[in-house]
Short mmCIF file of C-alpha atoms in Angstrom, two decimals:
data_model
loop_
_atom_site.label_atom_id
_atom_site.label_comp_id
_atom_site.label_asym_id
_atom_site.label_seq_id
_atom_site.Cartn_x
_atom_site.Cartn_y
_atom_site.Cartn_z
CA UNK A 114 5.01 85.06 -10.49
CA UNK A 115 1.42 86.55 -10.66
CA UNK A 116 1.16 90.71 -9.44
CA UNK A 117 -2.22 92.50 -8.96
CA UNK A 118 -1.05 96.14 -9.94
CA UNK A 119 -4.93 97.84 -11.04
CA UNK A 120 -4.91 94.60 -13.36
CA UNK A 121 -3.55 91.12 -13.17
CA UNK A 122 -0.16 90.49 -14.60
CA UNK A 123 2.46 86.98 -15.39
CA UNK A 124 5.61 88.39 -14.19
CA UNK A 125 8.87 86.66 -15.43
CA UNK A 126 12.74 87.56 -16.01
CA UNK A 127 12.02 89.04 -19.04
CA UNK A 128 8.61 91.30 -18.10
CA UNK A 129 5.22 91.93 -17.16
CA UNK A 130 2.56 90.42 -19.26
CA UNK A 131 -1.14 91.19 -18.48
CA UNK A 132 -3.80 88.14 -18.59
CA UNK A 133 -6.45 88.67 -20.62
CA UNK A 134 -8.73 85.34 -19.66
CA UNK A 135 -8.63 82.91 -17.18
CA UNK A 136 -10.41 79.66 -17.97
CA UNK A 137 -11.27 77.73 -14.53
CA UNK A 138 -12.75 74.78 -16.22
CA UNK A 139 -9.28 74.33 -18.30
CA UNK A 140 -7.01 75.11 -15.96
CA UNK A 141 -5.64 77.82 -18.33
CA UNK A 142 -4.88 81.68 -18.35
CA UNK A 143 -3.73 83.67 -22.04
CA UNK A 144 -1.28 86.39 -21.15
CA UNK A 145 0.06 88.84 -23.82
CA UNK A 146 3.91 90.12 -24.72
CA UNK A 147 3.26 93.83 -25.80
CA UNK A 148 6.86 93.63 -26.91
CA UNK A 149 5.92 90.65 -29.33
CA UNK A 150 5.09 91.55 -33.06
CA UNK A 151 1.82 90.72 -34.53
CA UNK A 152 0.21 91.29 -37.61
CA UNK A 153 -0.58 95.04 -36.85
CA UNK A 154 2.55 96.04 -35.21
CA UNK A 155 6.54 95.45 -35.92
CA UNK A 156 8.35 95.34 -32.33
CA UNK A 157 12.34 95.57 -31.84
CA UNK A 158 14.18 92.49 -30.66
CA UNK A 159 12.73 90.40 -27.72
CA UNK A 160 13.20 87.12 -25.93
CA UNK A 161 10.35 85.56 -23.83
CA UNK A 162 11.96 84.33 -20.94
CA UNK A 163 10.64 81.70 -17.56
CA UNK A 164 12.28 80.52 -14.98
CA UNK A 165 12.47 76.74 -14.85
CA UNK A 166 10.24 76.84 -12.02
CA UNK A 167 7.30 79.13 -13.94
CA UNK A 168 8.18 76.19 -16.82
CA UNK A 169 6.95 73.74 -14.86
CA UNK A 170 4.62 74.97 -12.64
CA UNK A 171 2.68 77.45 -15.64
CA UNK A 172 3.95 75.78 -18.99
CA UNK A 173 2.53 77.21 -22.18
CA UNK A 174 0.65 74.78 -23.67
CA UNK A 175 0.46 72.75 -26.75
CA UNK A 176 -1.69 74.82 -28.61
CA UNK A 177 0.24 77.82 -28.04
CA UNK A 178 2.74 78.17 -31.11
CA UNK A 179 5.84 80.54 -31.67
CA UNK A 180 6.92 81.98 -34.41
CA UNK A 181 10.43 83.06 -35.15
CA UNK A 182 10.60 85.60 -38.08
CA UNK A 183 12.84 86.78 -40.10
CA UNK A 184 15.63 84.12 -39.36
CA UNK A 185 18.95 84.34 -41.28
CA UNK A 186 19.50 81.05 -43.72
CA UNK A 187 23.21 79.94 -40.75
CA UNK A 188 19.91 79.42 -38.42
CA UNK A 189 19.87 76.86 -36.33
CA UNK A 190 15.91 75.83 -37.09
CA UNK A 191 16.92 76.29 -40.51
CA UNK A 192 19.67 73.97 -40.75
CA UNK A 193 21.17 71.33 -38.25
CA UNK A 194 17.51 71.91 -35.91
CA UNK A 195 15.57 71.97 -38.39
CA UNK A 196 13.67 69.12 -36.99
CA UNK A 197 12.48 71.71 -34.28
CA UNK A 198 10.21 73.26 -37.04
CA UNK A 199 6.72 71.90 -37.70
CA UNK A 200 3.37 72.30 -39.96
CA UNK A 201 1.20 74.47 -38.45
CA UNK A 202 -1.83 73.03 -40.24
CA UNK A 203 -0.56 73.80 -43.75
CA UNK A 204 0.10 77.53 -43.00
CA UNK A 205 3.61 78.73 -44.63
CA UNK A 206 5.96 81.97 -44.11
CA UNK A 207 4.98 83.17 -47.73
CA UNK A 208 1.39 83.24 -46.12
CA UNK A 209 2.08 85.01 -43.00
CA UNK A 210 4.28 87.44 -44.80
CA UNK A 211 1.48 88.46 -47.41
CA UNK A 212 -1.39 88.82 -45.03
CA UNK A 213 0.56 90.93 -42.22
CA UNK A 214 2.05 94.25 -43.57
CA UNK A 215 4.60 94.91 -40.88
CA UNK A 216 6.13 91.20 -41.66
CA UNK A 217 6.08 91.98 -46.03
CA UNK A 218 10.00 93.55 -45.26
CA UNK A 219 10.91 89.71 -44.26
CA UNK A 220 10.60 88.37 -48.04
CA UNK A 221 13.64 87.26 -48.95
CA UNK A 222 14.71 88.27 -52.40
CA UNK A 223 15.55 86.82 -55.30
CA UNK A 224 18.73 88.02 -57.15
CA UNK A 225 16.62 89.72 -59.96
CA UNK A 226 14.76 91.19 -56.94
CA UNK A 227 11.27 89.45 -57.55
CA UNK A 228 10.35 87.71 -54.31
CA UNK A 229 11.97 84.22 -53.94
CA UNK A 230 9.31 81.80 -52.92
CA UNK A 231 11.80 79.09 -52.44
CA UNK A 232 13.59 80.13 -49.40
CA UNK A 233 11.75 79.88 -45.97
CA UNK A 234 12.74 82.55 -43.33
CA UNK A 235 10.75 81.80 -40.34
CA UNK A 236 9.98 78.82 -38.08
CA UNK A 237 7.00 77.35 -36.63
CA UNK A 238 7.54 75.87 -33.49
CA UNK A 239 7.38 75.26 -29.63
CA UNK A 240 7.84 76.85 -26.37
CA UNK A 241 11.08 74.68 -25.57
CA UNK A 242 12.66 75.77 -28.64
CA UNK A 243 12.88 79.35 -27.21
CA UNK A 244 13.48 77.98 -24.04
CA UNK A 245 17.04 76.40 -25.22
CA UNK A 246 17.92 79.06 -27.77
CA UNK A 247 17.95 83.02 -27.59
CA UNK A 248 16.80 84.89 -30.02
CA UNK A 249 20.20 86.39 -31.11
CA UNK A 250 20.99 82.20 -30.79
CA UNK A 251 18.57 81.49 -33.31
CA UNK A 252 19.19 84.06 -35.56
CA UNK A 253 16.07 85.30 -35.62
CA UNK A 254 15.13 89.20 -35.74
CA UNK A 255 11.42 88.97 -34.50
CA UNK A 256 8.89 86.35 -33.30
CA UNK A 257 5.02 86.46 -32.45
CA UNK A 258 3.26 83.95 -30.70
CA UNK A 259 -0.69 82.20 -31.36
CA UNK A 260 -3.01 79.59 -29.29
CA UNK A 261 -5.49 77.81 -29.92
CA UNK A 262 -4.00 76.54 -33.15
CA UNK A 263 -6.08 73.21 -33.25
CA UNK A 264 -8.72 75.97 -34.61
CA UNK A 265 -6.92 77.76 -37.05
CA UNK A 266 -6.83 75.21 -40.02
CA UNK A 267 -7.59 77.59 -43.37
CA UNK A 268 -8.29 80.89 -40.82
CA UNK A 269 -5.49 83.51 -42.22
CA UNK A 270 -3.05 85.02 -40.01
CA UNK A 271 -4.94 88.64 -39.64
CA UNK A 272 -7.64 86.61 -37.79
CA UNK A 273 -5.37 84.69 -35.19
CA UNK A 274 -5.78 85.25 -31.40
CA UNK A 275 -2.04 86.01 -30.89
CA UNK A 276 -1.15 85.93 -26.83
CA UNK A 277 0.52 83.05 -24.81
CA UNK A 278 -1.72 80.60 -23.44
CA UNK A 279 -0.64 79.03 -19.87
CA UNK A 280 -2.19 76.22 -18.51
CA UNK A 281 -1.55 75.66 -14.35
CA UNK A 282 -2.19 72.76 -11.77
CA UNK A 283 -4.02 73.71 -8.60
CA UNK A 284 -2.74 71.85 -5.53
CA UNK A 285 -5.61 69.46 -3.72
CA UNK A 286 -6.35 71.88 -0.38
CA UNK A 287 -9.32 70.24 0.64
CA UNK A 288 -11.71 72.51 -1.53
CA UNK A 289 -13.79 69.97 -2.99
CA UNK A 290 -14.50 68.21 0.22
CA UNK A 291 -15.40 71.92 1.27
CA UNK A 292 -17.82 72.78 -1.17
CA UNK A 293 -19.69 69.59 -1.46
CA UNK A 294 -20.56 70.08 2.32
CA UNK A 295 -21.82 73.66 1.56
CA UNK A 296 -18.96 75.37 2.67
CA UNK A 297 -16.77 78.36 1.26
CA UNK A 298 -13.21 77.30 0.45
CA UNK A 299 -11.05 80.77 1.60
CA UNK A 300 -7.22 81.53 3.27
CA UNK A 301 -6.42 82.57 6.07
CA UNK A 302 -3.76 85.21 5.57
CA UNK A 303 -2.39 85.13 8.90
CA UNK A 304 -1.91 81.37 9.49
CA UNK A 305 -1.41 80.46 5.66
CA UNK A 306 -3.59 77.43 5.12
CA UNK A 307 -6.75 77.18 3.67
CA UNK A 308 -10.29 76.98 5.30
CA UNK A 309 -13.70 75.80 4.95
CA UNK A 310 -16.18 78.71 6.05
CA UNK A 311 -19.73 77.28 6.87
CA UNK A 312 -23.09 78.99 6.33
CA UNK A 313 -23.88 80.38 10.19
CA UNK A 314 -20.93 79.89 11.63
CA UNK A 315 -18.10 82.03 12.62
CA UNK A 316 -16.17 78.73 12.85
CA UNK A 317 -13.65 78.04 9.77
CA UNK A 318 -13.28 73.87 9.45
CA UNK A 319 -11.90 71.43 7.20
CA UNK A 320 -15.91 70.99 6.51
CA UNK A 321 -19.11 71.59 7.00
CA UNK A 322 -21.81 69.37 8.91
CA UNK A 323 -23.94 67.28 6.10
CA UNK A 324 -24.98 68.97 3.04
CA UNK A 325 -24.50 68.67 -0.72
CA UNK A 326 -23.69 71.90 -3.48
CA UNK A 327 -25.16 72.96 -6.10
CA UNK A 328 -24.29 71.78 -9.61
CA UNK A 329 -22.19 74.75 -9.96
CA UNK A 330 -20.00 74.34 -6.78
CA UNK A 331 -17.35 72.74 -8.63
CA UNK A 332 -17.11 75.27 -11.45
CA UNK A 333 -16.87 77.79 -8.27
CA UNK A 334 -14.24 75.32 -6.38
CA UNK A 335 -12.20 75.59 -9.27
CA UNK A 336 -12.41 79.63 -9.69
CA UNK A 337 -11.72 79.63 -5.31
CA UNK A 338 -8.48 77.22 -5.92
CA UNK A 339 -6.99 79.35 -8.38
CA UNK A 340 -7.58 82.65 -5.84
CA UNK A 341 -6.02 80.75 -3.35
CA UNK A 342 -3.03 79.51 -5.95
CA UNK A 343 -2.45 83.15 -6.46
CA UNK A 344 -2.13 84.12 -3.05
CA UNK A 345 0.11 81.03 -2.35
CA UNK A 346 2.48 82.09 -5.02
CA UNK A 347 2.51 85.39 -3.69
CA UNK A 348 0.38 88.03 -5.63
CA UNK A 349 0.93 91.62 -4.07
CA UNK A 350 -2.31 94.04 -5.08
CA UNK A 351 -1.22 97.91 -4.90
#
């Protein structure tokens, strides 16, 4: 799932995508599809793909939006699922067509040839959409991908922060209990559980005798759980 090759990467069915923050206090990480178009760059054809278990386990979150561009008018999110398309606060395809060069080709013409206004070719929408459906399902050529979309009300599309934002659940190992004894949560490769190392000791417990942290040991209990999620899940540094 996660693979520590020089830098940290998502890996799925359908590719390697490098994270480019981690937020410990969120619970999320934002990876990016280089094969994904943005608004500087035209890519060929490409499906994001997760297995059901990355789905549920690393889901993208609700502020993460996907755009399908370039869909033929038989598409599904254009017709019978069209439901599956939203507002994405008041931005339209006309406007992401116009701001982003490589996307201009997608305005569908009129028959005089003047650009026809009245026919929407792309789709905002969610995660599960391109879950269900392929791309070549959809009928869609292209797609790009945006988070943090609760702050990007009247912000064009040449200043989105395009990526895939994941959010993640960290399992309850003990790490809290750890740290607010003045401990160091860590994992013990060779017996795979987790450990409490105490300040002067050799001795790796459960937790350490009396003591309270700092204000910032929970921040750091947070970071320490998500090191010791990776490892769990299997990350393999070359």
């Amino acid at each position: 799932m996660l693979n520590c090759s020089g830098d940290l990467f998502f890996t799925t069915p359908s590719g390697n995508y490098k994270v480019q923050s981690i937020d410990y206090e969120k619970q999320t990480m934002v990876v990016y599809d280089p094969s994904m178009s943005t608004c500087s760059t035209l890519q060929p054809h490409h499906d994001f793909i997760m297995t059901d278990i990355q789905s549920v386990v690393m889901p993208p979150t609700a502020d993460t939006i996907f755009i399908l561009l370039n869909c033929s008018i038989d598409s599904p999110v254009l017709n019978h699922y069209r439901s599956l398309c939203f507002n994405f606060s008041g931005h339209t395809c006309d406007e992401l067509y116009n701001s982003c060069t490589p996307f201009r080709l997608f305005h569908p013409l009129s028959p005089n040839g003047s650009v026809n206004t009245g026919y929407s070719s792309c789709c905002y929408t969610n995660y599960n959409t391109v879950k269900l459906m392929s791309m070549n399902i959809l009928d869609c050529s292209h797609y790009t991908t945006t988070y943090n979309t609760d702050e990007l009300e009247g912000v064009g599309p040449l200043d989105w922060s395009y990526g895939i934002k994941l959010s993640y659940m960290v399992p309850n190992t003990g790490c809290d209990r750890c740290q607010r004894t003045g401990g160091t949560c860590g994992f013990d490769t060779e017996t795979e559980i987790t450990n409490c190392a105490c300040p002067g000791s050799s001795n790796s417990t459960r937790e350490c005798a009396g003591g309270i942290v700092a204000d910032g040991a929970s921040k750091r209990a947070r970071r320490e759980l998500f090191h010791i999620l990776i490892l769990v899940m299997g990350v393999f540094c070359l």
